[in-house]
């Protein structure tokens, strides 16, 4: 059975593979932008996974996460003026970089795209980050997005998780007890291990076997936002 350190070594090897791929892309004439962004995003995910695993085993992940953010921002900045950049760039990962920058008290100059109305999940993610970073409360505009996601059985856990995130923020604004809602958030995260949507997504979201390796970084950002004094594996302590 692999240890957390084994997984860290695996992601270090993967990071090097994608770094080599990024260097190779410099010599391409076709698909250069697409493949460059792909490798940059994979390097970012590998670096985040190393930091998240360190976090889960209670090692200080801050330097590793700053490394992930810094490299991601630096490499994307070289490409953002190119035509079709936004076509290939993953807006979820831009928000993710901003989440981790918030945790690490780092400035992030990656601009979050405005709403993409055809992507209901992204609409909700967009408003969640804004609710945290700009001290704004729940937005009625996303009720339609929540409604559409809730209609899909595949997205039931997504719906429950994001609903819970907003409930924690709302309870904080109203000076209500938070412990029960945070316990629910922790329970919802463990359900990702057996959820097809999360299991087929990015490793950093904790689907399938990754559930025991990482933490819920969105919950971590919320706990920092509300200055949570309790204990949680998802709490940022650095």
PDB file of C-alpha atoms in Angstrom:
ATOM      1  CA  UNK A   1       0.000   0.000   0.000  1.00  0.00           C
ATOM      2  CA  UNK A   2       1.400   3.376  -1.006  1.00  0.00           C
ATOM      3  CA  UNK A   3       2.228   5.913   1.682  1.00  0.00           C
ATOM      4  CA  UNK A   4       1.568   9.665   1.394  1.00  0.00           C
ATOM      5  CA  UNK A   5       5.288  10.113   0.727  1.00  0.00           C
ATOM      6  CA  UNK A   6       5.042   7.641  -2.161  1.00  0.00           C
ATOM      7  CA  UNK A   7       2.293   9.783  -3.665  1.00  0.00           C
ATOM      8  CA  UNK A   8       4.370  12.930  -3.184  1.00  0.00           C
ATOM      9  CA  UNK A   9       7.249  11.302  -5.069  1.00  0.00           C
ATOM     10  CA  UNK A  10       4.842  10.237  -7.816  1.00  0.00           C
ATOM     11  CA  UNK A  11       3.618  13.802  -8.326  1.00  0.00           C
ATOM     12  CA  UNK A  12       7.181  15.109  -8.325  1.00  0.00           C
ATOM     13  CA  UNK A  13       7.945  12.692 -11.165  1.00  0.00           C
ATOM     14  CA  UNK A  14       4.777  13.742 -12.993  1.00  0.00           C
ATOM     15  CA  UNK A  15       5.682  17.391 -12.569  1.00  0.00           C
ATOM     16  CA  UNK A  16       9.026  16.744 -14.259  1.00  0.00           C
ATOM     17  CA  UNK A  17       7.354  14.909 -17.128  1.00  0.00           C
ATOM     18  CA  UNK A  18       4.999  17.827 -17.800  1.00  0.00           C
ATOM     19  CA  UNK A  19       7.855  20.313 -17.376  1.00  0.00           C
ATOM     20  CA  UNK A  20       9.721  18.457 -20.111  1.00  0.00           C
ATOM     21  CA  UNK A  21       6.544  18.550 -22.176  1.00  0.00           C
ATOM     22  CA  UNK A  22       6.308  22.309 -21.762  1.00  0.00           C
ATOM     23  CA  UNK A  23       9.895  22.724 -22.980  1.00  0.00           C
ATOM     24  CA  UNK A  24       9.112  20.503 -25.975  1.00  0.00           C
ATOM     25  CA  UNK A  25       6.113  22.699 -26.853  1.00  0.00           C
ATOM     26  CA  UNK A  26       8.410  25.634 -27.550  1.00  0.00           C
ATOM     27  CA  UNK A  27       9.538  23.930 -30.751  1.00  0.00           C
ATOM     28  CA  UNK A  28       6.057  23.151 -32.047  1.00  0.00           C
ATOM     29  CA  UNK A  29       4.284  24.977 -34.834  1.00  0.00           C
ATOM     30  CA  UNK A  30       0.897  23.222 -34.577  1.00  0.00           C
ATOM     31  CA  UNK A  31      -1.183  23.052 -31.372  1.00  0.00           C
ATOM     32  CA  UNK A  32       1.550  24.928 -29.513  1.00  0.00           C
ATOM     33  CA  UNK A  33      -0.835  27.059 -27.440  1.00  0.00           C
ATOM     34  CA  UNK A  34      -3.174  24.203 -26.526  1.00  0.00           C
ATOM     35  CA  UNK A  35      -0.361  21.841 -25.525  1.00  0.00           C
ATOM     36  CA  UNK A  36       1.535  24.553 -23.658  1.00  0.00           C
ATOM     37  CA  UNK A  37      -1.512  25.400 -21.555  1.00  0.00           C
ATOM     38  CA  UNK A  38      -2.205  21.701 -20.994  1.00  0.00           C
ATOM     39  CA  UNK A  39       1.306  21.134 -19.617  1.00  0.00           C
ATOM     40  CA  UNK A  40       1.194  24.307 -17.495  1.00  0.00           C
ATOM     41  CA  UNK A  41      -2.103  23.215 -15.952  1.00  0.00           C
ATOM     42  CA  UNK A  42      -0.822  19.699 -15.271  1.00  0.00           C
ATOM     43  CA  UNK A  43       2.300  21.098 -13.587  1.00  0.00           C
ATOM     44  CA  UNK A  44       0.010  23.275 -11.465  1.00  0.00           C
ATOM     45  CA  UNK A  45      -2.116  20.302 -10.426  1.00  0.00           C
ATOM     46  CA  UNK A  46       0.959  18.203  -9.595  1.00  0.00           C
ATOM     47  CA  UNK A  47       2.385  20.985  -7.438  1.00  0.00           C
ATOM     48  CA  UNK A  48      -0.946  21.467  -5.693  1.00  0.00           C
ATOM     49  CA  UNK A  49      -1.251  17.744  -5.035  1.00  0.00           C
ATOM     50  CA  UNK A  50       2.169  17.691  -3.378  1.00  0.00           C
ATOM     51  CA  UNK A  51       1.112  20.591  -1.152  1.00  0.00           C
ATOM     52  CA  UNK A  52      -2.294  19.097  -0.367  1.00  0.00           C
ATOM     53  CA  UNK A  53      -0.790  15.758   0.615  1.00  0.00           C
ATOM     54  CA  UNK A  54       1.704  17.561   2.848  1.00  0.00           C
ATOM     55  CA  UNK A  55      -1.224  19.418   4.399  1.00  0.00           C
ATOM     56  CA  UNK A  56      -3.173  16.200   5.002  1.00  0.00           C
ATOM     57  CA  UNK A  57      -0.230  14.677   6.914  1.00  0.00           C
ATOM     58  CA  UNK A  58       0.198  17.928   8.862  1.00  0.00           C
ATOM     59  CA  UNK A  59       3.356  19.132   7.160  1.00  0.00           C
ATOM     60  CA  UNK A  60       3.575  22.830   6.328  1.00  0.00           C
ATOM     61  CA  UNK A  61       2.459  23.079   2.659  1.00  0.00           C
ATOM     62  CA  UNK A  62       2.793  26.837   2.283  1.00  0.00           C
ATOM     63  CA  UNK A  63       6.052  26.987   0.307  1.00  0.00           C
ATOM     64  CA  UNK A  64       4.871  24.227  -2.031  1.00  0.00           C
ATOM     65  CA  UNK A  65       1.536  25.930  -2.665  1.00  0.00           C
ATOM     66  CA  UNK A  66       3.211  29.294  -3.287  1.00  0.00           C
ATOM     67  CA  UNK A  67       5.489  27.528  -5.764  1.00  0.00           C
ATOM     68  CA  UNK A  68       2.413  26.136  -7.533  1.00  0.00           C
ATOM     69  CA  UNK A  69       0.706  29.542  -7.764  1.00  0.00           C
ATOM     70  CA  UNK A  70       3.851  31.405  -8.824  1.00  0.00           C
ATOM     71  CA  UNK A  71       4.799  28.994 -11.612  1.00  0.00           C
ATOM     72  CA  UNK A  72       1.229  28.797 -12.901  1.00  0.00           C
ATOM     73  CA  UNK A  73       0.869  32.572 -13.045  1.00  0.00           C
ATOM     74  CA  UNK A  74       4.315  33.108 -14.567  1.00  0.00           C
ATOM     75  CA  UNK A  75       3.855  30.591 -17.377  1.00  0.00           C
ATOM     76  CA  UNK A  76       0.305  31.644 -18.252  1.00  0.00           C
ATOM     77  CA  UNK A  77       1.350  35.302 -18.356  1.00  0.00           C
ATOM     78  CA  UNK A  78       3.643  34.435 -21.266  1.00  0.00           C
ATOM     79  CA  UNK A  79       0.677  33.215 -23.287  1.00  0.00           C
ATOM     80  CA  UNK A  80      -2.280  35.395 -22.323  1.00  0.00           C
ATOM     81  CA  UNK A  81      -1.798  37.903 -25.146  1.00  0.00           C
ATOM     82  CA  UNK A  82      -1.970  35.184 -27.772  1.00  0.00           C
ATOM     83  CA  UNK A  83      -5.069  34.679 -29.859  1.00  0.00           C
ATOM     84  CA  UNK A  84      -7.334  31.879 -28.565  1.00  0.00           C
ATOM     85  CA  UNK A  85      -5.699  31.925 -25.115  1.00  0.00           C
ATOM     86  CA  UNK A  86      -9.069  32.039 -23.343  1.00  0.00           C
ATOM     87  CA  UNK A  87     -10.385  29.281 -25.567  1.00  0.00           C
ATOM     88  CA  UNK A  88      -7.950  26.744 -24.092  1.00  0.00           C
ATOM     89  CA  UNK A  89      -7.432  28.112 -20.584  1.00  0.00           C
ATOM     90  CA  UNK A  90      -9.405  26.396 -17.789  1.00  0.00           C
ATOM     91  CA  UNK A  91     -11.340  29.060 -15.814  1.00  0.00           C
ATOM     92  CA  UNK A  92     -11.806  26.710 -12.842  1.00  0.00           C
ATOM     93  CA  UNK A  93      -8.040  26.513 -12.351  1.00  0.00           C
ATOM     94  CA  UNK A  94      -7.764  30.305 -12.441  1.00  0.00           C
ATOM     95  CA  UNK A  95     -10.207  30.466  -9.528  1.00  0.00           C
ATOM     96  CA  UNK A  96      -8.323  27.621  -7.839  1.00  0.00           C
ATOM     97  CA  UNK A  97      -5.084  29.604  -8.010  1.00  0.00           C
ATOM     98  CA  UNK A  98      -6.878  32.538  -6.400  1.00  0.00           C
ATOM     99  CA  UNK A  99      -8.254  30.293  -3.632  1.00  0.00           C
ATOM    100  CA  UNK A 100      -4.756  29.118  -2.734  1.00  0.00           C
ATOM    101  CA  UNK A 101      -3.357  32.637  -2.991  1.00  0.00           C
ATOM    102  CA  UNK A 102      -5.999  33.683  -0.451  1.00  0.00           C
ATOM    103  CA  UNK A 103      -4.890  30.915   1.904  1.00  0.00           C
ATOM    104  CA  UNK A 104      -1.203  31.774   1.549  1.00  0.00           C
ATOM    105  CA  UNK A 105      -1.729  35.554   1.747  1.00  0.00           C
ATOM    106  CA  UNK A 106      -0.203  35.836  -1.716  1.00  0.00           C
ATOM    107  CA  UNK A 107      -1.124  38.278  -4.446  1.00  0.00           C
ATOM    108  CA  UNK A 108      -2.486  36.599  -7.553  1.00  0.00           C
ATOM    109  CA  UNK A 109      -2.745  38.531 -10.807  1.00  0.00           C
ATOM    110  CA  UNK A 110      -4.650  35.864 -12.692  1.00  0.00           C
ATOM    111  CA  UNK A 111      -7.943  37.525 -13.571  1.00  0.00           C
ATOM    112  CA  UNK A 112     -11.053  35.463 -12.970  1.00  0.00           C
ATOM    113  CA  UNK A 113     -13.323  35.362 -16.000  1.00  0.00           C
ATOM    114  CA  UNK A 114     -16.816  36.822 -15.659  1.00  0.00           C
ATOM    115  CA  UNK A 115     -19.756  34.472 -15.638  1.00  0.00           C
ATOM    116  CA  UNK A 116     -19.995  31.786 -18.288  1.00  0.00           C
ATOM    117  CA  UNK A 117     -23.747  31.445 -18.314  1.00  0.00           C
ATOM    118  CA  UNK A 118     -23.819  28.072 -20.063  1.00  0.00           C
ATOM    119  CA  UNK A 119     -21.701  26.483 -17.334  1.00  0.00           C
ATOM    120  CA  UNK A 120     -23.854  26.408 -14.213  1.00  0.00           C
ATOM    121  CA  UNK A 121     -21.130  24.849 -12.059  1.00  0.00           C
ATOM    122  CA  UNK A 122     -18.724  27.633 -12.997  1.00  0.00           C
ATOM    123  CA  UNK A 123     -21.358  30.281 -12.230  1.00  0.00           C
ATOM    124  CA  UNK A 124     -21.656  28.912  -8.698  1.00  0.00           C
ATOM    125  CA  UNK A 125     -17.875  28.657  -8.282  1.00  0.00           C
ATOM    126  CA  UNK A 126     -17.519  32.247  -9.458  1.00  0.00           C
ATOM    127  CA  UNK A 127     -20.007  33.539  -6.911  1.00  0.00           C
ATOM    128  CA  UNK A 128     -18.539  31.433  -4.121  1.00  0.00           C
ATOM    129  CA  UNK A 129     -15.108  32.963  -4.619  1.00  0.00           C
ATOM    130  CA  UNK A 130     -16.581  36.464  -4.818  1.00  0.00           C
ATOM    131  CA  UNK A 131     -18.599  35.847  -1.659  1.00  0.00           C
ATOM    132  CA  UNK A 132     -15.365  34.987   0.135  1.00  0.00           C
ATOM    133  CA  UNK A 133     -12.969  37.514  -1.346  1.00  0.00           C
ATOM    134  CA  UNK A 134     -15.250  40.536  -1.589  1.00  0.00           C
ATOM    135  CA  UNK A 135     -17.324  40.083   1.573  1.00  0.00           C
ATOM    136  CA  UNK A 136     -20.494  39.849  -0.471  1.00  0.00           C
ATOM    137  CA  UNK A 137     -23.335  37.587   0.556  1.00  0.00           C
ATOM    138  CA  UNK A 138     -25.312  34.906  -1.298  1.00  0.00           C
ATOM    139  CA  UNK A 139     -26.295  36.097  -4.768  1.00  0.00           C
ATOM    140  CA  UNK A 140     -29.879  35.529  -5.936  1.00  0.00           C
ATOM    141  CA  UNK A 141     -28.604  35.397  -9.526  1.00  0.00           C
ATOM    142  CA  UNK A 142     -27.230  31.911  -8.973  1.00  0.00           C
ATOM    143  CA  UNK A 143     -30.509  30.400  -7.852  1.00  0.00           C
ATOM    144  CA  UNK A 144     -31.122  29.338 -11.459  1.00  0.00           C
ATOM    145  CA  UNK A 145     -27.710  27.673 -11.625  1.00  0.00           C
ATOM    146  CA  UNK A 146     -28.396  25.799  -8.386  1.00  0.00           C
ATOM    147  CA  UNK A 147     -31.792  24.727  -9.703  1.00  0.00           C
ATOM    148  CA  UNK A 148     -30.334  23.346 -12.937  1.00  0.00           C
ATOM    149  CA  UNK A 149     -27.537  21.458 -11.167  1.00  0.00           C
ATOM    150  CA  UNK A 150     -29.965  19.982  -8.638  1.00  0.00           C
ATOM    151  CA  UNK A 151     -32.035  18.493 -11.480  1.00  0.00           C
ATOM    152  CA  UNK A 152     -29.122  16.205 -12.370  1.00  0.00           C
ATOM    153  CA  UNK A 153     -28.532  13.146 -10.168  1.00  0.00           C
ATOM    154  CA  UNK A 154     -24.914  13.190 -11.309  1.00  0.00           C
ATOM    155  CA  UNK A 155     -24.449  16.611  -9.710  1.00  0.00           C
ATOM    156  CA  UNK A 156     -26.334  15.957  -6.445  1.00  0.00           C
ATOM    157  CA  UNK A 157     -23.170  15.963  -4.318  1.00  0.00           C
ATOM    158  CA  UNK A 158     -21.949  19.110  -6.087  1.00  0.00           C
ATOM    159  CA  UNK A 159     -25.258  20.792  -5.275  1.00  0.00           C
ATOM    160  CA  UNK A 160     -25.167  19.700  -1.636  1.00  0.00           C
ATOM    161  CA  UNK A 161     -21.528  20.753  -1.205  1.00  0.00           C
ATOM    162  CA  UNK A 162     -21.889  24.250  -2.638  1.00  0.00           C
ATOM    163  CA  UNK A 163     -25.197  24.795  -0.864  1.00  0.00           C
ATOM    164  CA  UNK A 164     -23.407  23.959   2.366  1.00  0.00           C
ATOM    165  CA  UNK A 165     -20.551  26.365   1.593  1.00  0.00           C
ATOM    166  CA  UNK A 166     -22.994  29.231   1.188  1.00  0.00           C
ATOM    167  CA  UNK A 167     -24.897  28.165   4.305  1.00  0.00           C
ATOM    168  CA  UNK A 168     -21.695  28.406   6.356  1.00  0.00           C
ATOM    169  CA  UNK A 169     -21.010  31.899   5.021  1.00  0.00           C
ATOM    170  CA  UNK A 170     -24.596  32.967   5.645  1.00  0.00           C
ATOM    171  CA  UNK A 171     -24.556  31.545   9.190  1.00  0.00           C
ATOM    172  CA  UNK A 172     -21.345  33.452   9.853  1.00  0.00           C
ATOM    173  CA  UNK A 173     -22.896  36.703   8.642  1.00  0.00           C
ATOM    174  CA  UNK A 174     -25.880  36.093  10.944  1.00  0.00           C
ATOM    175  CA  UNK A 175     -23.735  35.138  13.964  1.00  0.00           C
ATOM    176  CA  UNK A 176     -25.278  31.656  14.065  1.00  0.00           C
ATOM    177  CA  UNK A 177     -23.645  28.481  15.360  1.00  0.00           C
ATOM    178  CA  UNK A 178     -21.346  27.063  12.681  1.00  0.00           C
ATOM    179  CA  UNK A 179     -20.241  23.715  14.095  1.00  0.00           C
ATOM    180  CA  UNK A 180     -23.076  21.612  12.685  1.00  0.00           C
ATOM    181  CA  UNK A 181     -22.723  23.060   9.191  1.00  0.00           C
ATOM    182  CA  UNK A 182     -18.952  22.518   9.235  1.00  0.00           C
ATOM    183  CA  UNK A 183     -19.468  18.903  10.325  1.00  0.00           C
ATOM    184  CA  UNK A 184     -21.833  18.484   7.374  1.00  0.00           C
ATOM    185  CA  UNK A 185     -19.186  19.959   5.058  1.00  0.00           C
ATOM    186  CA  UNK A 186     -16.622  17.449   6.313  1.00  0.00           C
ATOM    187  CA  UNK A 187     -19.083  14.599   5.821  1.00  0.00           C
ATOM    188  CA  UNK A 188     -19.906  15.745   2.286  1.00  0.00           C
ATOM    189  CA  UNK A 189     -16.216  15.792   1.437  1.00  0.00           C
ATOM    190  CA  UNK A 190     -15.764  12.139   2.470  1.00  0.00           C
ATOM    191  CA  UNK A 191     -18.626  11.180   0.129  1.00  0.00           C
ATOM    192  CA  UNK A 192     -16.498  12.253  -2.838  1.00  0.00           C
ATOM    193  CA  UNK A 193     -14.550   9.006  -2.488  1.00  0.00           C
ATOM    194  CA  UNK A 194     -17.536   7.116  -3.908  1.00  0.00           C
ATOM    195  CA  UNK A 195     -18.932   9.776  -6.209  1.00  0.00           C
ATOM    196  CA  UNK A 196     -18.530   9.416  -9.974  1.00  0.00           C
ATOM    197  CA  UNK A 197     -18.478  13.158 -10.673  1.00  0.00           C
ATOM    198  CA  UNK A 198     -15.603  13.870  -8.305  1.00  0.00           C
ATOM    199  CA  UNK A 199     -13.823  10.612  -9.075  1.00  0.00           C
ATOM    200  CA  UNK A 200     -13.622  11.626 -12.733  1.00  0.00           C
ATOM    201  CA  UNK A 201     -12.506  15.180 -11.950  1.00  0.00           C
ATOM    202  CA  UNK A 202      -9.233  16.749 -10.872  1.00  0.00           C
ATOM    203  CA  UNK A 203      -7.308  14.949  -8.149  1.00  0.00           C
ATOM    204  CA  UNK A 204      -7.241  18.127  -6.070  1.00  0.00           C
ATOM    205  CA  UNK A 205     -11.009  17.860  -5.514  1.00  0.00           C
ATOM    206  CA  UNK A 206     -10.612  14.637  -3.537  1.00  0.00           C
ATOM    207  CA  UNK A 207     -12.504  12.099  -5.585  1.00  0.00           C
ATOM    208  CA  UNK A 208     -12.000   8.330  -5.230  1.00  0.00           C
ATOM    209  CA  UNK A 209      -8.639   7.324  -3.678  1.00  0.00           C
ATOM    210  CA  UNK A 210      -7.512  10.939  -3.466  1.00  0.00           C
ATOM    211  CA  UNK A 211     -10.111  11.556  -0.774  1.00  0.00           C
ATOM    212  CA  UNK A 212      -7.738  10.233   1.888  1.00  0.00           C
ATOM    213  CA  UNK A 213      -4.801  12.201   0.474  1.00  0.00           C
ATOM    214  CA  UNK A 214      -6.099  15.767   0.244  1.00  0.00           C
ATOM    215  CA  UNK A 215      -8.381  18.228   2.012  1.00  0.00           C
ATOM    216  CA  UNK A 216     -11.307  20.380   0.897  1.00  0.00           C
ATOM    217  CA  UNK A 217      -9.508  23.569  -0.076  1.00  0.00           C
ATOM    218  CA  UNK A 218     -12.747  25.487  -0.653  1.00  0.00           C
ATOM    219  CA  UNK A 219     -13.858  24.680   2.878  1.00  0.00           C
ATOM    220  CA  UNK A 220     -10.378  25.681   4.066  1.00  0.00           C
ATOM    221  CA  UNK A 221     -10.767  29.095   2.440  1.00  0.00           C
ATOM    222  CA  UNK A 222     -14.171  29.521   4.075  1.00  0.00           C
ATOM    223  CA  UNK A 223     -12.804  28.513   7.492  1.00  0.00           C
ATOM    224  CA  UNK A 224     -10.075  31.111   7.112  1.00  0.00           C
ATOM    225  CA  UNK A 225     -12.617  33.710   6.008  1.00  0.00           C
ATOM    226  CA  UNK A 226     -14.737  33.168   9.137  1.00  0.00           C
ATOM    227  CA  UNK A 227     -11.676  32.823  11.391  1.00  0.00           C
ATOM    228  CA  UNK A 228     -12.847  29.418  12.600  1.00  0.00           C
ATOM    229  CA  UNK A 229     -11.398  28.546  16.021  1.00  0.00           C
ATOM    230  CA  UNK A 230     -12.313  24.858  16.055  1.00  0.00           C
ATOM    231  CA  UNK A 231     -10.363  21.851  14.807  1.00  0.00           C
ATOM    232  CA  UNK A 232     -10.613  20.403  11.317  1.00  0.00           C
ATOM    233  CA  UNK A 233      -8.287  18.625   8.911  1.00  0.00           C
ATOM    234  CA  UNK A 234      -9.482  21.200   6.387  1.00  0.00           C
ATOM    235  CA  UNK A 235      -8.368  24.165   8.491  1.00  0.00           C
ATOM    236  CA  UNK A 236      -5.399  26.243   7.327  1.00  0.00           C
ATOM    237  CA  UNK A 237      -2.907  26.430  10.216  1.00  0.00           C
ATOM    238  CA  UNK A 238       0.040  28.134   8.574  1.00  0.00           C
TER     239      UNK A 238
END
